[in-house]
Amino acid sequence: ITIEDSKFNENSEGAVTLSSVIEINIKNTSFENNKVVNNDGGALFFDNKTEANLSDVSFINNESKNYAGALAIYNQSKVLLG
């Protein structure tokens, strides 16, 4: 999956949630004012061996009622910043 030149704004249950073995590339994208109430990671939530490559990504004012306002990474998931 590739997300490029995008803006995720004011999503009420998180912007992007991936919970399986998958690879995602996110480039030149902003996450602003996203929130999640019943999970972690207001902007991004990666679980179960997800591999993510992030390049030129911004996180502004994202929040979670639990943990990780911008980015939650669980269960052998990996995030590479470039």
C-alpha atoms as an extended CHARMM CRD file, in Angstrom:
* protein
*
        82  EXT
         1         1  ILE       CA              0.0000000000        0.0000000000        0.0000000000  PROA      1               0.0000000000
         2         2  THR       CA              1.2420000000        3.5030000000       -0.8030000000  PROA      2               0.0000000000
         3         3  ILE       CA             -0.2090000000        6.7520000000        0.5110000000  PROA      3               0.0000000000
         4         4  GLU       CA              1.3400000000        9.8360000000       -1.0660000000  PROA      4               0.0000000000
         5         5  ASP       CA              0.6210000000       13.5910000000       -1.1710000000  PROA      5               0.0000000000
         6         6  SER       CA             -2.3330000000       13.2490000000        1.1950000000  PROA      6               0.0000000000
         7         7  LYS       CA             -3.8640000000       14.9180000000        4.2170000000  PROA      7               0.0000000000
         8         8  PHE       CA             -5.7760000000       13.1360000000        6.9770000000  PROA      8               0.0000000000
         9         9  ASN       CA             -7.7020000000       15.6750000000        9.0200000000  PROA      9               0.0000000000
        10        10  GLU       CA            -10.2340000000       15.3730000000       11.8590000000  PROA      10              0.0000000000
        11        11  ASN       CA            -10.8780000000       11.6290000000       11.7100000000  PROA      11              0.0000000000
        12        12  SER       CA            -12.8010000000       10.5260000000       14.7780000000  PROA      12              0.0000000000
        13        13  GLU       CA            -11.5720000000        6.9100000000       15.0890000000  PROA      13              0.0000000000
        14        14  GLY       CA             -7.9720000000        7.3270000000       13.9980000000  PROA      14              0.0000000000
        15        15  ALA       CA             -6.6940000000        8.0710000000       10.5030000000  PROA      15              0.0000000000
        16        16  VAL       CA             -4.9920000000        4.7900000000        9.4750000000  PROA      16              0.0000000000
        17        17  THR       CA             -5.2670000000        1.4290000000       11.2660000000  PROA      17              0.0000000000
        18        18  LEU       CA             -3.4130000000       -1.6530000000       10.0060000000  PROA      18              0.0000000000
        19        19  SER       CA             -3.5900000000       -4.8770000000       11.9280000000  PROA      19              0.0000000000
        20        20  SER       CA             -2.0940000000       -7.5960000000        9.7740000000  PROA      20              0.0000000000
        21        21  VAL       CA              1.1760000000       -8.5010000000        8.1190000000  PROA      21              0.0000000000
        22        22  ILE       CA              1.4310000000       -5.7570000000        5.4890000000  PROA      22              0.0000000000
        23        23  GLU       CA              3.8710000000       -3.1780000000        4.1490000000  PROA      23              0.0000000000
        24        24  ILE       CA              2.8550000000        0.4610000000        3.7870000000  PROA      24              0.0000000000
        25        25  ASN       CA              4.7210000000        3.4580000000        2.3890000000  PROA      25              0.0000000000
        26        26  ILE       CA              3.5580000000        6.9190000000        3.4400000000  PROA      26              0.0000000000
        27        27  LYS       CA              5.1550000000        9.9170000000        1.6930000000  PROA      27              0.0000000000
        28        28  ASN       CA              4.5640000000       13.6620000000        1.8140000000  PROA      28              0.0000000000
        29        29  THR       CA              1.4730000000       13.2870000000        3.9910000000  PROA      29              0.0000000000
        30        30  SER       CA              0.0970000000       15.1590000000        6.9960000000  PROA      30              0.0000000000
        31        31  PHE       CA             -2.0060000000       13.9340000000        9.8900000000  PROA      31              0.0000000000
        32        32  GLU       CA             -3.8050000000       16.7600000000       11.6870000000  PROA      32              0.0000000000
        33        33  ASN       CA             -6.4100000000       16.8270000000       14.4510000000  PROA      33              0.0000000000
        34        34  ASN       CA             -7.1670000000       13.1020000000       14.3400000000  PROA      34              0.0000000000
        35        35  LYS       CA             -8.3540000000       11.3950000000       17.4910000000  PROA      35              0.0000000000
        36        36  VAL       CA             -9.2820000000        7.9560000000       18.7020000000  PROA      36              0.0000000000
        37        37  VAL       CA            -11.3270000000        7.0910000000       21.7800000000  PROA      37              0.0000000000
        38        38  ASN       CA            -11.3140000000        3.2850000000       22.0360000000  PROA      38              0.0000000000
        39        39  ASN       CA             -7.8040000000        2.4670000000       20.8200000000  PROA      39              0.0000000000
        40        40  ASP       CA             -4.2500000000        3.8480000000       20.6130000000  PROA      40              0.0000000000
        41        41  GLY       CA             -2.6480000000        5.9850000000       17.9030000000  PROA      41              0.0000000000
        42        42  GLY       CA             -4.7440000000        8.9600000000       16.8970000000  PROA      42              0.0000000000
        43        43  ALA       CA             -3.0280000000        9.2070000000       13.5040000000  PROA      43              0.0000000000
        44        44  LEU       CA             -1.4890000000        5.7620000000       12.8560000000  PROA      44              0.0000000000
        45        45  PHE       CA             -1.9550000000        2.3580000000       14.4870000000  PROA      45              0.0000000000
        46        46  PHE       CA              0.2540000000       -0.5480000000       13.3510000000  PROA      46              0.0000000000
        47        47  ASP       CA             -0.1040000000       -4.0600000000       14.7670000000  PROA      47              0.0000000000
        48        48  ASN       CA              0.8960000000       -7.6520000000       14.0120000000  PROA      48              0.0000000000
        49        49  LYS       CA              4.1270000000       -7.3290000000       12.0000000000  PROA      49              0.0000000000
        50        50  THR       CA              3.1550000000       -4.3230000000        9.8930000000  PROA      50              0.0000000000
        51        51  GLU       CA              6.1530000000       -2.6750000000        8.2050000000  PROA      51              0.0000000000
        52        52  ALA       CA              5.8460000000        1.0640000000        7.5400000000  PROA      52              0.0000000000
        53        53  ASN       CA              8.1520000000        3.4560000000        5.7100000000  PROA      53              0.0000000000
        54        54  LEU       CA              7.4570000000        7.1180000000        6.5100000000  PROA      54              0.0000000000
        55        55  SER       CA              9.0090000000        9.9690000000        4.5270000000  PROA      55              0.0000000000
        56        56  ASP       CA              8.1260000000       13.6820000000        4.8300000000  PROA      56              0.0000000000
        57        57  VAL       CA              5.2290000000       12.9330000000        7.1940000000  PROA      57              0.0000000000
        58        58  SER       CA              3.9310000000       15.4450000000        9.7430000000  PROA      58              0.0000000000
        59        59  PHE       CA              1.8380000000       14.8660000000       12.8610000000  PROA      59              0.0000000000
        60        60  ILE       CA             -0.0220000000       17.8670000000       14.2870000000  PROA      60              0.0000000000
        61        61  ASN       CA             -2.4290000000       17.7990000000       17.2310000000  PROA      61              0.0000000000
        62        62  ASN       CA             -3.4100000000       14.1040000000       17.0860000000  PROA      62              0.0000000000
        63        63  GLU       CA             -4.6930000000       12.4700000000       20.2560000000  PROA      63              0.0000000000
        64        64  SER       CA             -5.7630000000        9.2390000000       21.8870000000  PROA      64              0.0000000000
        65        65  LYS       CA             -7.6720000000        8.6230000000       25.1090000000  PROA      65              0.0000000000
        66        66  ASN       CA             -5.2580000000        5.7570000000       25.8370000000  PROA      66              0.0000000000
        67        67  TYR       CA             -1.6760000000        5.8710000000       24.4970000000  PROA      67              0.0000000000
        68        68  ALA       CA              0.2090000000        7.3180000000       21.5500000000  PROA      68              0.0000000000
        69        69  GLY       CA             -1.4750000000       10.4170000000       20.2130000000  PROA      69              0.0000000000
        70        70  ALA       CA              0.2810000000       10.2460000000       16.8480000000  PROA      70              0.0000000000
        71        71  LEU       CA              1.6770000000        6.7500000000       16.2840000000  PROA      71              0.0000000000
        72        72  ALA       CA              1.1110000000        3.4000000000       18.0170000000  PROA      72              0.0000000000
        73        73  ILE       CA              3.3560000000        0.4350000000       17.1040000000  PROA      73              0.0000000000
        74        74  TYR       CA              2.6710000000       -3.0540000000       18.5080000000  PROA      74              0.0000000000
        75        75  ASN       CA              3.5510000000       -6.7400000000       18.1350000000  PROA      75              0.0000000000
        76        76  GLN       CA              6.7240000000       -6.8280000000       16.0460000000  PROA      76              0.0000000000
        77        77  SER       CA              5.6800000000       -3.9800000000       13.7500000000  PROA      77              0.0000000000
        78        78  LYS       CA              8.4620000000       -1.7840000000       12.3510000000  PROA      78              0.0000000000
        79        79  VAL       CA              8.5690000000        1.8560000000       11.2880000000  PROA      79              0.0000000000
        80        80  LEU       CA             11.4240000000        3.3020000000        9.2250000000  PROA      80              0.0000000000
        81        81  LEU       CA             11.7770000000        7.0690000000        9.0150000000  PROA      81              0.0000000000
        82        82  GLY       CA             13.4290000000        8.5200000000        5.9610000000  PROA      82              0.0000000000
